[in-house]
PDB file of C-alpha atoms in Angstrom:
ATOM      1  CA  UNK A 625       8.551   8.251   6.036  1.00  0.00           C
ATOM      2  CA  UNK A 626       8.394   4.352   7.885  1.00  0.00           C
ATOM      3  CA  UNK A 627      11.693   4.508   7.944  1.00  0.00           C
ATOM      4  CA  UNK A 628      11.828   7.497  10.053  1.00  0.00           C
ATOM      5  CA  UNK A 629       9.150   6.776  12.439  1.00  0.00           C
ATOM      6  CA  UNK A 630       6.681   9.837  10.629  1.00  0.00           C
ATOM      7  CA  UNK A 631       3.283   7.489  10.565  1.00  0.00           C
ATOM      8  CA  UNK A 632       1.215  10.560   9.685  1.00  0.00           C
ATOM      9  CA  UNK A 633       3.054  10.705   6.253  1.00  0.00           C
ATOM     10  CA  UNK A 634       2.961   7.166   5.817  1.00  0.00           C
ATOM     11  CA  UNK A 635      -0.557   6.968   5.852  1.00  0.00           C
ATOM     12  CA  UNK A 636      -1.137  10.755   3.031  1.00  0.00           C
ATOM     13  CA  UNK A 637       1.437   8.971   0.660  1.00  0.00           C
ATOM     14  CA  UNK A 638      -0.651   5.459   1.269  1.00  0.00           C
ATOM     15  CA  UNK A 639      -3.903   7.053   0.382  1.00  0.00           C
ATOM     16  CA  UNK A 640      -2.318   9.604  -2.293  1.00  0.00           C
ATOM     17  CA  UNK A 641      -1.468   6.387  -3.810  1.00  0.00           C
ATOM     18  CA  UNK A 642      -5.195   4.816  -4.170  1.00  0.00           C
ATOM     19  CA  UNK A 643      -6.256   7.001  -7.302  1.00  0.00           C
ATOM     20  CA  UNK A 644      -3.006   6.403  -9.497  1.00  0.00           C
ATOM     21  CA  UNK A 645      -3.419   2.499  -8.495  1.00  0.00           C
ATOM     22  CA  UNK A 646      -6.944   2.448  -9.674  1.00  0.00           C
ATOM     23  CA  UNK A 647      -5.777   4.817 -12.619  1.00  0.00           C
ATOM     24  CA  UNK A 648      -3.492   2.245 -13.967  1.00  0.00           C
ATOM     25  CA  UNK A 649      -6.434  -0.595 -14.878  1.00  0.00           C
ATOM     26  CA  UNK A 650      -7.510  -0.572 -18.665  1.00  0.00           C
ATOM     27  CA  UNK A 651     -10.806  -1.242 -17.842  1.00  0.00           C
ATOM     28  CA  UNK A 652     -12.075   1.785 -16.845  1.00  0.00           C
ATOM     29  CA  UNK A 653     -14.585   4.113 -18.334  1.00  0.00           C
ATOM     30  CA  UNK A 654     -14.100   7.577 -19.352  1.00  0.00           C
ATOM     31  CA  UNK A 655     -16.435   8.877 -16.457  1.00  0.00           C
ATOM     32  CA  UNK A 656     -14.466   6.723 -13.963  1.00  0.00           C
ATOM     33  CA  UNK A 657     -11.151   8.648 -15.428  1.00  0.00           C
ATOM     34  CA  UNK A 658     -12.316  11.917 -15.043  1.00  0.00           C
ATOM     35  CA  UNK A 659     -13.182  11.133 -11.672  1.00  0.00           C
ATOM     36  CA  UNK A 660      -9.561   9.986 -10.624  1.00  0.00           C
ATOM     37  CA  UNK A 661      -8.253  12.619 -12.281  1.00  0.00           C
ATOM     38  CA  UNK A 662     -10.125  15.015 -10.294  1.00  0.00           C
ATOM     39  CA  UNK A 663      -9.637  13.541  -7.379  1.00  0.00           C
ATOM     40  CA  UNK A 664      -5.279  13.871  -7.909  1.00  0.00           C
ATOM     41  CA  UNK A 665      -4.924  17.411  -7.888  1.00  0.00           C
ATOM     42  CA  UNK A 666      -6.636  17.901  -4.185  1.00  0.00           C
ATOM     43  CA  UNK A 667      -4.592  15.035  -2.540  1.00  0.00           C
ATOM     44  CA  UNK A 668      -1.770  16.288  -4.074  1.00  0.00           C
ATOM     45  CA  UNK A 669      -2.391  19.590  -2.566  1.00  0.00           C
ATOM     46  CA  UNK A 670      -3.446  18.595   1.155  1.00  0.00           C
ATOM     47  CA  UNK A 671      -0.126  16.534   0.929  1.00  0.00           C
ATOM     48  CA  UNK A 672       1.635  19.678   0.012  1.00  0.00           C
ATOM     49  CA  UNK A 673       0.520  21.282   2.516  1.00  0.00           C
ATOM     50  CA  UNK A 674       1.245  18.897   5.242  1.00  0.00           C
ATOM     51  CA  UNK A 675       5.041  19.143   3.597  1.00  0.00           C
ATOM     52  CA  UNK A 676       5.181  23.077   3.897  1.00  0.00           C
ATOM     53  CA  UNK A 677       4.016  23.182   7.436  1.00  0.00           C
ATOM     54  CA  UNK A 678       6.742  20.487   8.065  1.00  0.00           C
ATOM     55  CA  UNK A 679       9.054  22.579   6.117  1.00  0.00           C
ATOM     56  CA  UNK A 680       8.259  25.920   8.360  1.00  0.00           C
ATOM     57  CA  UNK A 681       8.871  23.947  11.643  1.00  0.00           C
ATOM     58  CA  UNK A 682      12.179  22.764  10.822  1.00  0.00           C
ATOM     59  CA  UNK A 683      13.184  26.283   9.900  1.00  0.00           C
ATOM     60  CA  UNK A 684      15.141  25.584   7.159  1.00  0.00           C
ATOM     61  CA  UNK A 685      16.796  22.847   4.684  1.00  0.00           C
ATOM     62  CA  UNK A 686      19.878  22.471   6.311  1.00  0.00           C
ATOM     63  CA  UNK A 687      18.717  21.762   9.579  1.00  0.00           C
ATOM     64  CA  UNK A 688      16.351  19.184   8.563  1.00  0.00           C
ATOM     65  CA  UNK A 689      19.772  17.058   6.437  1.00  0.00           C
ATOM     66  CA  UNK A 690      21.682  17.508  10.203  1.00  0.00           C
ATOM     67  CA  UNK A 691      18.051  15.413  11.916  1.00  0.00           C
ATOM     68  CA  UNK A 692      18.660  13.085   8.717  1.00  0.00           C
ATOM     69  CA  UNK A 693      22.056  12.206   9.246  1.00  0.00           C
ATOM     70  CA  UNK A 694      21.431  11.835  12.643  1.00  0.00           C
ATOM     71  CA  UNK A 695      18.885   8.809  11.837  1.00  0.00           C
ATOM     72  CA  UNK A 696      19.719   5.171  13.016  1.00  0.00           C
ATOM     73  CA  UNK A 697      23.301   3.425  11.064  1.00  0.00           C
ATOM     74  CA  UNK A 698      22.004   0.857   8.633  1.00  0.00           C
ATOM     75  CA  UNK A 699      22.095  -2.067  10.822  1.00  0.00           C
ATOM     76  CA  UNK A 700      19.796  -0.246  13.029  1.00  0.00           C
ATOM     77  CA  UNK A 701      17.277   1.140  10.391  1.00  0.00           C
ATOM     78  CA  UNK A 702      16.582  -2.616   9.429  1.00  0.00           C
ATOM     79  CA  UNK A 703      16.425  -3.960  12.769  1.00  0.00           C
ATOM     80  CA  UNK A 704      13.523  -1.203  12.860  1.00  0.00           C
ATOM     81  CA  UNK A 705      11.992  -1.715   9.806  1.00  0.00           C
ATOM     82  CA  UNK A 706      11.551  -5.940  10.176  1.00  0.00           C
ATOM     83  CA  UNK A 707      10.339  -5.115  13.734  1.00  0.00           C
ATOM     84  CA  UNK A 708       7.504  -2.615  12.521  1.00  0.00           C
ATOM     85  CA  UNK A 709       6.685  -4.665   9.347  1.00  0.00           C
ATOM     86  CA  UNK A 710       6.403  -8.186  11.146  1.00  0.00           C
ATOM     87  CA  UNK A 711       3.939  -6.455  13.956  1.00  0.00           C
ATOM     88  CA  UNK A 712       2.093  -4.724  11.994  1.00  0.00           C
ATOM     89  CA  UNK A 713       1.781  -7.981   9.425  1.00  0.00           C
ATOM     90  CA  UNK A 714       1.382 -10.417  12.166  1.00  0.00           C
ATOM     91  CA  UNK A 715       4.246 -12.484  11.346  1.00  0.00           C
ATOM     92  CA  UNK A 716       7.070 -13.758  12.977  1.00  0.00           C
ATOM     93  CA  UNK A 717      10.605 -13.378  11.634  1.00  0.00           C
ATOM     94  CA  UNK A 718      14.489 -12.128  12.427  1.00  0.00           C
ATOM     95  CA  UNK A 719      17.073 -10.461  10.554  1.00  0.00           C
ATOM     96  CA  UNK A 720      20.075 -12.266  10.226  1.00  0.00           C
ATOM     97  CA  UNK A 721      22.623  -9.069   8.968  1.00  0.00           C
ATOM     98  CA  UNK A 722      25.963  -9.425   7.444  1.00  0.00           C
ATOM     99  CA  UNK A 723      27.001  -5.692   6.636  1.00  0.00           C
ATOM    100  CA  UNK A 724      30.982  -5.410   5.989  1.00  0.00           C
ATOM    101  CA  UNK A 725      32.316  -1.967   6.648  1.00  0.00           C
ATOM    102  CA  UNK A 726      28.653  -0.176   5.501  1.00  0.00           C
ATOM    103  CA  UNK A 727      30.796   3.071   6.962  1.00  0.00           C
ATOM    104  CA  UNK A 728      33.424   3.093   3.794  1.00  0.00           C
ATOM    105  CA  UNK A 729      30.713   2.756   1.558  1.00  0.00           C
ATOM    106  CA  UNK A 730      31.028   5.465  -1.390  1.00  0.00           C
ATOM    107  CA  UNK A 731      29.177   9.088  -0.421  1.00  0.00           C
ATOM    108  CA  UNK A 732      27.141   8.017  -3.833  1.00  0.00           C
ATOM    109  CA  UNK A 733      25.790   4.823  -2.474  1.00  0.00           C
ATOM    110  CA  UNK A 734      24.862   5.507   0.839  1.00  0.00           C
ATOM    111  CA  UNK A 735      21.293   6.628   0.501  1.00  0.00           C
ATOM    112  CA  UNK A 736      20.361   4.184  -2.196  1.00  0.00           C
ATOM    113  CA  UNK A 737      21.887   1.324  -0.362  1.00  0.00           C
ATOM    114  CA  UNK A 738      20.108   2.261   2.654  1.00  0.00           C
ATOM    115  CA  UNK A 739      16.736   2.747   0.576  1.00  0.00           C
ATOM    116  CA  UNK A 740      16.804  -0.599  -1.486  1.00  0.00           C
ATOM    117  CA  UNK A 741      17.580  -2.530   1.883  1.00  0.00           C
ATOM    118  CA  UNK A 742      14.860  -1.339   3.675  1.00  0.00           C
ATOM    119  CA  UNK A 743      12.354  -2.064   0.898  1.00  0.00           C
ATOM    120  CA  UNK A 744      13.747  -5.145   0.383  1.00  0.00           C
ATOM    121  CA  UNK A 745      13.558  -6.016   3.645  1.00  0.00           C
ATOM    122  CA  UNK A 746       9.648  -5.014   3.877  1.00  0.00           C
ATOM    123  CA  UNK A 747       8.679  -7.105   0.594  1.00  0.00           C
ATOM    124  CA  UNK A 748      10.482 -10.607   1.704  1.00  0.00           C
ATOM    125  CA  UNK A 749       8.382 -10.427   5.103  1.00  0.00           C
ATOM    126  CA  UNK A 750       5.204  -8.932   3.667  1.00  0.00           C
ATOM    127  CA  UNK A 751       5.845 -11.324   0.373  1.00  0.00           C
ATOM    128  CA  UNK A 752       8.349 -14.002   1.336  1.00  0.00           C
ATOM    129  CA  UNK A 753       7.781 -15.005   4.982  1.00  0.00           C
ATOM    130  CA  UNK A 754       4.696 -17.363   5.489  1.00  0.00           C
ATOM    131  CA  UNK A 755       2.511 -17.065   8.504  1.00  0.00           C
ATOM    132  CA  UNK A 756       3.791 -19.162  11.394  1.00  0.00           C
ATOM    133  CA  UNK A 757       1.125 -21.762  10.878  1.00  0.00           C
ATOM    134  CA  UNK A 758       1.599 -22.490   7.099  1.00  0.00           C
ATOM    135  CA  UNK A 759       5.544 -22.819   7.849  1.00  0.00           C
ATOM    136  CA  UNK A 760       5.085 -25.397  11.120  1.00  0.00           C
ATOM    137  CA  UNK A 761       2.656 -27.080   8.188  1.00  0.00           C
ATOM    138  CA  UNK A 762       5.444 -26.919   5.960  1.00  0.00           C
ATOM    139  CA  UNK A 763       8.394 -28.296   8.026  1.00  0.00           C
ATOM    140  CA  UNK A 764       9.679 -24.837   8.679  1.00  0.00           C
ATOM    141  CA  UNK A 765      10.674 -23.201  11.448  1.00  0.00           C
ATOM    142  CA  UNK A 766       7.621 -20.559  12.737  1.00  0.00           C
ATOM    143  CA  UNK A 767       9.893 -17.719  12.427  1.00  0.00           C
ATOM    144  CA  UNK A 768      11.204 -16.807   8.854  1.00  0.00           C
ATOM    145  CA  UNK A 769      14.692 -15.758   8.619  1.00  0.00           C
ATOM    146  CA  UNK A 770      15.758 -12.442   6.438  1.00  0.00           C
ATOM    147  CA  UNK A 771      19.281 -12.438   5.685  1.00  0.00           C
ATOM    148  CA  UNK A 772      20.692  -9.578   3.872  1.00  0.00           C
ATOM    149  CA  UNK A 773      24.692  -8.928   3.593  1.00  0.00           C
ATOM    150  CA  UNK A 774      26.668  -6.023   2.124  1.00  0.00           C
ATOM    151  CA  UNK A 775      30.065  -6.884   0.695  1.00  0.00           C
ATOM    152  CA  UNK A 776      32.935  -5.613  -1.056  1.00  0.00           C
ATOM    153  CA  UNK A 777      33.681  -7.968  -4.062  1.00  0.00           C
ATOM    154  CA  UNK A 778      36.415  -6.483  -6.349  1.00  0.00           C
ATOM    155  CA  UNK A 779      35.776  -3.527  -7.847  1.00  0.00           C
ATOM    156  CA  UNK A 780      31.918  -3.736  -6.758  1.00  0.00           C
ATOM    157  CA  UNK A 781      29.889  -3.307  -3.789  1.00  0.00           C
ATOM    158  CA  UNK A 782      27.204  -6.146  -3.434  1.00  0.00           C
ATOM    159  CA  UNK A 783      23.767  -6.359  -1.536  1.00  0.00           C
ATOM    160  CA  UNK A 784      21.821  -9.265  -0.871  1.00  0.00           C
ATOM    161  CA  UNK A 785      19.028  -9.584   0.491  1.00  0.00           C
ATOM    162  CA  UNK A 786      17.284 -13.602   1.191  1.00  0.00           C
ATOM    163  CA  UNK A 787      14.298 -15.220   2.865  1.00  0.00           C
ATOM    164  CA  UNK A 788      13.035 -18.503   3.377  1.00  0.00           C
ATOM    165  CA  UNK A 789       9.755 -18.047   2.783  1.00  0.00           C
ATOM    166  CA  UNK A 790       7.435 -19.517  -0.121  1.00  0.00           C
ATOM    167  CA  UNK A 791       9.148 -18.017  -3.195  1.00  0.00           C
ATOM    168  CA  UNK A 792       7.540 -16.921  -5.851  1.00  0.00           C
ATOM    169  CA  UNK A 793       4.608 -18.314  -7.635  1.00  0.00           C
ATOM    170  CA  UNK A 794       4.640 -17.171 -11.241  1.00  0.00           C
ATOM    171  CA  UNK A 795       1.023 -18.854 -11.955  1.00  0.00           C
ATOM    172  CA  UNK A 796       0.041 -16.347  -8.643  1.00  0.00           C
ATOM    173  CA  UNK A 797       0.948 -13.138 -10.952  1.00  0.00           C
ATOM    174  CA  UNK A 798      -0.655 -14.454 -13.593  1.00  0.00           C
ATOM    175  CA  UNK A 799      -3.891 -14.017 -11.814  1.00  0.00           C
ATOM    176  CA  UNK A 800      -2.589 -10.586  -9.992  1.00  0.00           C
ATOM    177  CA  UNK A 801      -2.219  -9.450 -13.569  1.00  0.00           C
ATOM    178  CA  UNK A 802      -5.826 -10.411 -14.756  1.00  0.00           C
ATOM    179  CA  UNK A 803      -7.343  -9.025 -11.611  1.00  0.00           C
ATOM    180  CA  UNK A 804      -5.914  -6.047 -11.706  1.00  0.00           C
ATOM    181  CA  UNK A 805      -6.340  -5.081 -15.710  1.00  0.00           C
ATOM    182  CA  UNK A 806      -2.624  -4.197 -15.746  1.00  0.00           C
ATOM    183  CA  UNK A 807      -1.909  -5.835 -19.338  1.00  0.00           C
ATOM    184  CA  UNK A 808      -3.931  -7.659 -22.086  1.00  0.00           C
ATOM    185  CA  UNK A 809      -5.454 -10.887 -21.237  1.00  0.00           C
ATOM    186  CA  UNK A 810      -3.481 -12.242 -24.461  1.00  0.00           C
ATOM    187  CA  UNK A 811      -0.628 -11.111 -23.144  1.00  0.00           C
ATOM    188  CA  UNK A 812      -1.110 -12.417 -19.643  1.00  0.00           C
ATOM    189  CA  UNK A 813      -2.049 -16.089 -21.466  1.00  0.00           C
ATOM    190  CA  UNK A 814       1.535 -16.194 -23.386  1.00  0.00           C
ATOM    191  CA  UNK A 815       3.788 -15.009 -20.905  1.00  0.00           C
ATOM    192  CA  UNK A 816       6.046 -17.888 -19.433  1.00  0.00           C
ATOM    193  CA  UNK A 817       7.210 -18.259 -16.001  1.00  0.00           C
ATOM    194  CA  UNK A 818      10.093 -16.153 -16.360  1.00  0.00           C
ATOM    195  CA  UNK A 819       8.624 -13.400 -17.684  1.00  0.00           C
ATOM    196  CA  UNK A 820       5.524 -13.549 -15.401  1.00  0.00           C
ATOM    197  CA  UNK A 821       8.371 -13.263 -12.189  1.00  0.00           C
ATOM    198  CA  UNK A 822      10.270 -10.454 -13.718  1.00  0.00           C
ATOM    199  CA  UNK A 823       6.146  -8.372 -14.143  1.00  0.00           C
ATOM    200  CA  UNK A 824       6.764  -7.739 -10.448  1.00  0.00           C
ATOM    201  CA  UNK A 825       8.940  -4.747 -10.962  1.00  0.00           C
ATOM    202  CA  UNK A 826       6.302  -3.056 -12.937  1.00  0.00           C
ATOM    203  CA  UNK A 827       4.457   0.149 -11.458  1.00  0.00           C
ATOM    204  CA  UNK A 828       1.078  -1.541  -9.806  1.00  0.00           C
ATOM    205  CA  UNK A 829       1.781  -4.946  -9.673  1.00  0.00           C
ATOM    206  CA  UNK A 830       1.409  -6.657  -6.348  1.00  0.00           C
ATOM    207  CA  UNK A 831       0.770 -10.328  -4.970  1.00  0.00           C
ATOM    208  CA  UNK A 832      -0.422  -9.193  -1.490  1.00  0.00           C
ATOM    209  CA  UNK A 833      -3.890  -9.958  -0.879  1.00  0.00           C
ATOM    210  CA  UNK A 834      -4.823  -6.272   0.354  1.00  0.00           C
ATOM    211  CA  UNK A 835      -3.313  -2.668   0.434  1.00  0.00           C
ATOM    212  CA  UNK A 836      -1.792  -1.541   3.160  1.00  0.00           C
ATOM    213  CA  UNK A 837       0.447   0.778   4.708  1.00  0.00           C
ATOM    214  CA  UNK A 838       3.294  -1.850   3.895  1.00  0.00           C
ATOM    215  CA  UNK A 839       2.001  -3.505   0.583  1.00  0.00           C
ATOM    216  CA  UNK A 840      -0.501  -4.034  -1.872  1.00  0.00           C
ATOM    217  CA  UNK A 841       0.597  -0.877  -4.385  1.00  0.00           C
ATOM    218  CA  UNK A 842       2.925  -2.295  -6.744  1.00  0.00           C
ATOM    219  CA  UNK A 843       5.683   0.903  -5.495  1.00  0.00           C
ATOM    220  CA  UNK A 844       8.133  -1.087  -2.984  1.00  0.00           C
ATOM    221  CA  UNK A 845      10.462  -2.987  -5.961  1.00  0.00           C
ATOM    222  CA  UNK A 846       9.328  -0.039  -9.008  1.00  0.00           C
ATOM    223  CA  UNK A 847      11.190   2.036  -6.493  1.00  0.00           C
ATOM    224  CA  UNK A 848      14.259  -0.549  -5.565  1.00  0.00           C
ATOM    225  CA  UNK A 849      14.529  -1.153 -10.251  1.00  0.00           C
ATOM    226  CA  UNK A 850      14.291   2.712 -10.463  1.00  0.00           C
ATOM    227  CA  UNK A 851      16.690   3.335  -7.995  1.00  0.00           C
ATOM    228  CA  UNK A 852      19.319   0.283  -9.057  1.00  0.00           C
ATOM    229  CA  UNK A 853      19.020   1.450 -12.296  1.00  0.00           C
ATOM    230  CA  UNK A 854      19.572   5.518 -11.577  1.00  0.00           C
ATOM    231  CA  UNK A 855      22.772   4.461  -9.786  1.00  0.00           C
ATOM    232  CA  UNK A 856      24.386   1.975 -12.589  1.00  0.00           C
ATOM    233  CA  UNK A 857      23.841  -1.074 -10.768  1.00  0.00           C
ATOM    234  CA  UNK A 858      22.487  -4.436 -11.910  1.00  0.00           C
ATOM    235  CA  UNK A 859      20.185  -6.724 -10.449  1.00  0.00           C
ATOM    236  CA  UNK A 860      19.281 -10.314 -10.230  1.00  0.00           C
ATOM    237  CA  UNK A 861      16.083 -12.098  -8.918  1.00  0.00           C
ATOM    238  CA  UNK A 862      16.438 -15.918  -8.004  1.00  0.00           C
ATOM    239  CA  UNK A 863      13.597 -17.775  -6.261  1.00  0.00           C
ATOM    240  CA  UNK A 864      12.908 -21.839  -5.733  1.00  0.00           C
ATOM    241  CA  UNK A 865       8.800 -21.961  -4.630  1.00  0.00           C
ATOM    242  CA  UNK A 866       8.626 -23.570  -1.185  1.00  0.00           C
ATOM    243  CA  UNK A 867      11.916 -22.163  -0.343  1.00  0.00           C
ATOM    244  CA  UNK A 868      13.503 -18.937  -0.924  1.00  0.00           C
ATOM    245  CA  UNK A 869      13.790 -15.826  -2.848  1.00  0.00           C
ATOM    246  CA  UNK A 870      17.048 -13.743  -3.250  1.00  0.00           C
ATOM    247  CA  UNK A 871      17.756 -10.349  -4.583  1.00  0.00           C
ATOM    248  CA  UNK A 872      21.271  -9.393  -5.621  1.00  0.00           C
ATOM    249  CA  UNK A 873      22.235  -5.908  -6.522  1.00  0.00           C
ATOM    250  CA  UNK A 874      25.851  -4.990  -7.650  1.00  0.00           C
ATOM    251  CA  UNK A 875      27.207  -1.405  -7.525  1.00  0.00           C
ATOM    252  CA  UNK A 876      30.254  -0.184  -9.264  1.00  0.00           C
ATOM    253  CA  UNK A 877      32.581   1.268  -6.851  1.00  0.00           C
TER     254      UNK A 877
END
């Protein structure tokens, strides 16, 4: 829905969200339950709604897939997303894009590749980029830099997506994790640092400081390890704190 410029939908699927986040704490009493529970079943319904009336205005299916195709290349589509992201977040930061041939791409791998990007995209400047401030603090430039590339590489297509922000703090989702009630505080204690980085592909876990429209759910890289995974790719996660964090998914051809 961002990625299409349809804010109204943004903002149902933001706030259908709220009662499945709160659903996933252990915490919770059985009253409290019930009461999310409840509470599913109407969103749910107003959102369907909003989806038939959509549907009716379009006319039909097919002519809804022409609009889609029609939709920005790529390039464009992240050169939209950073822009809406980094006003919305108050940031500052450019997109540095290396896409080779993103035309010849397989049928298969066009719509995840175009998904994952844009995600990926929104999480390094909502998780990666540092305000301007903290990075003139830190020797940095004030604008971050988000660098993401598409390549053929033998017999594999390969995204990557980089930014020179802060990295990733695994002490950080240590505390995300007690907060939020997501696991067992034993289990929290014992984890190391590698295991605390790889939590944040879990459903629900999240280092921003508040929910938004662009963060704060836990969804943004469930979705990107659901959707490498449904496709037979493979993904790796590197990340120096103070300097980067890089996310490098390889597709089969």
């Amino acid at each position: 829905a961002a990625a299409l410029d349809l804010p109204f939908f943004v903002s149902l699927a933001h706030e259908l969200e709220e009662p499945f986040a709160h659903l996933r704490r252990d915490d919770l009493s059985a009253e409290e339950i019930e009461k999310d529970l409840l509470a599913i079943p109407l969103a749910l319904e107003a959102f369907l709604q909003r989806l038939t009336q959509v549907r009716e205005l379009t006319g039909n299916l097919k002519r809804y897939e022409k609009a889609s195709e029609q939709t920005p290349e790529l390039a464009q589509a992240l050169e939209n997303i950073c822009q809406q992201v980094t006003q919305r977040q108050g940031k500052l930061a450019r997109l540095s894009l290396n896409l080779e041939a993103p035309s010849v791409l397989p049928k298969r791998l066009k719509p995840v590749i175009r998904e994952i990007s844009q995600q990926l995209v929104r999480n390094a400047i909502v998780h990666g980029i540092e305000e301007a401030e903290i990075r003139l603090a830190n020797g940095k430039e004030a604008s971050g830099e988000v660098m993401v590339s598409l390549a053929r590489e033998d017999d594999e297509w390969v995204l990557r997506c980089r930014d020179d922000g802060h990295g990733i703090d695994p002490e950080k989702i240590r505390e995300k994790l007690r907060q939020k009630g997501l696991l067992p505080e034993d289990e929290i204690a014992a984890m190391t640092a590698m295991q605390l980085v790889q939590t944040i592909f879990l459903p629900g876990v999240s280092t921003a400081e508040y929910s938004d429209q662009d963060a704060g759910r836990g969804v943004g890289l469930d979705l990107v390890r659901h959707e490498v995974s449904k496709y037979g790719g493979q993904m790796r996660l590197l990340s120096r704190p103070g300097a980067f964090t890089e996310f490098i998914i390889r597709f089969e051809t």
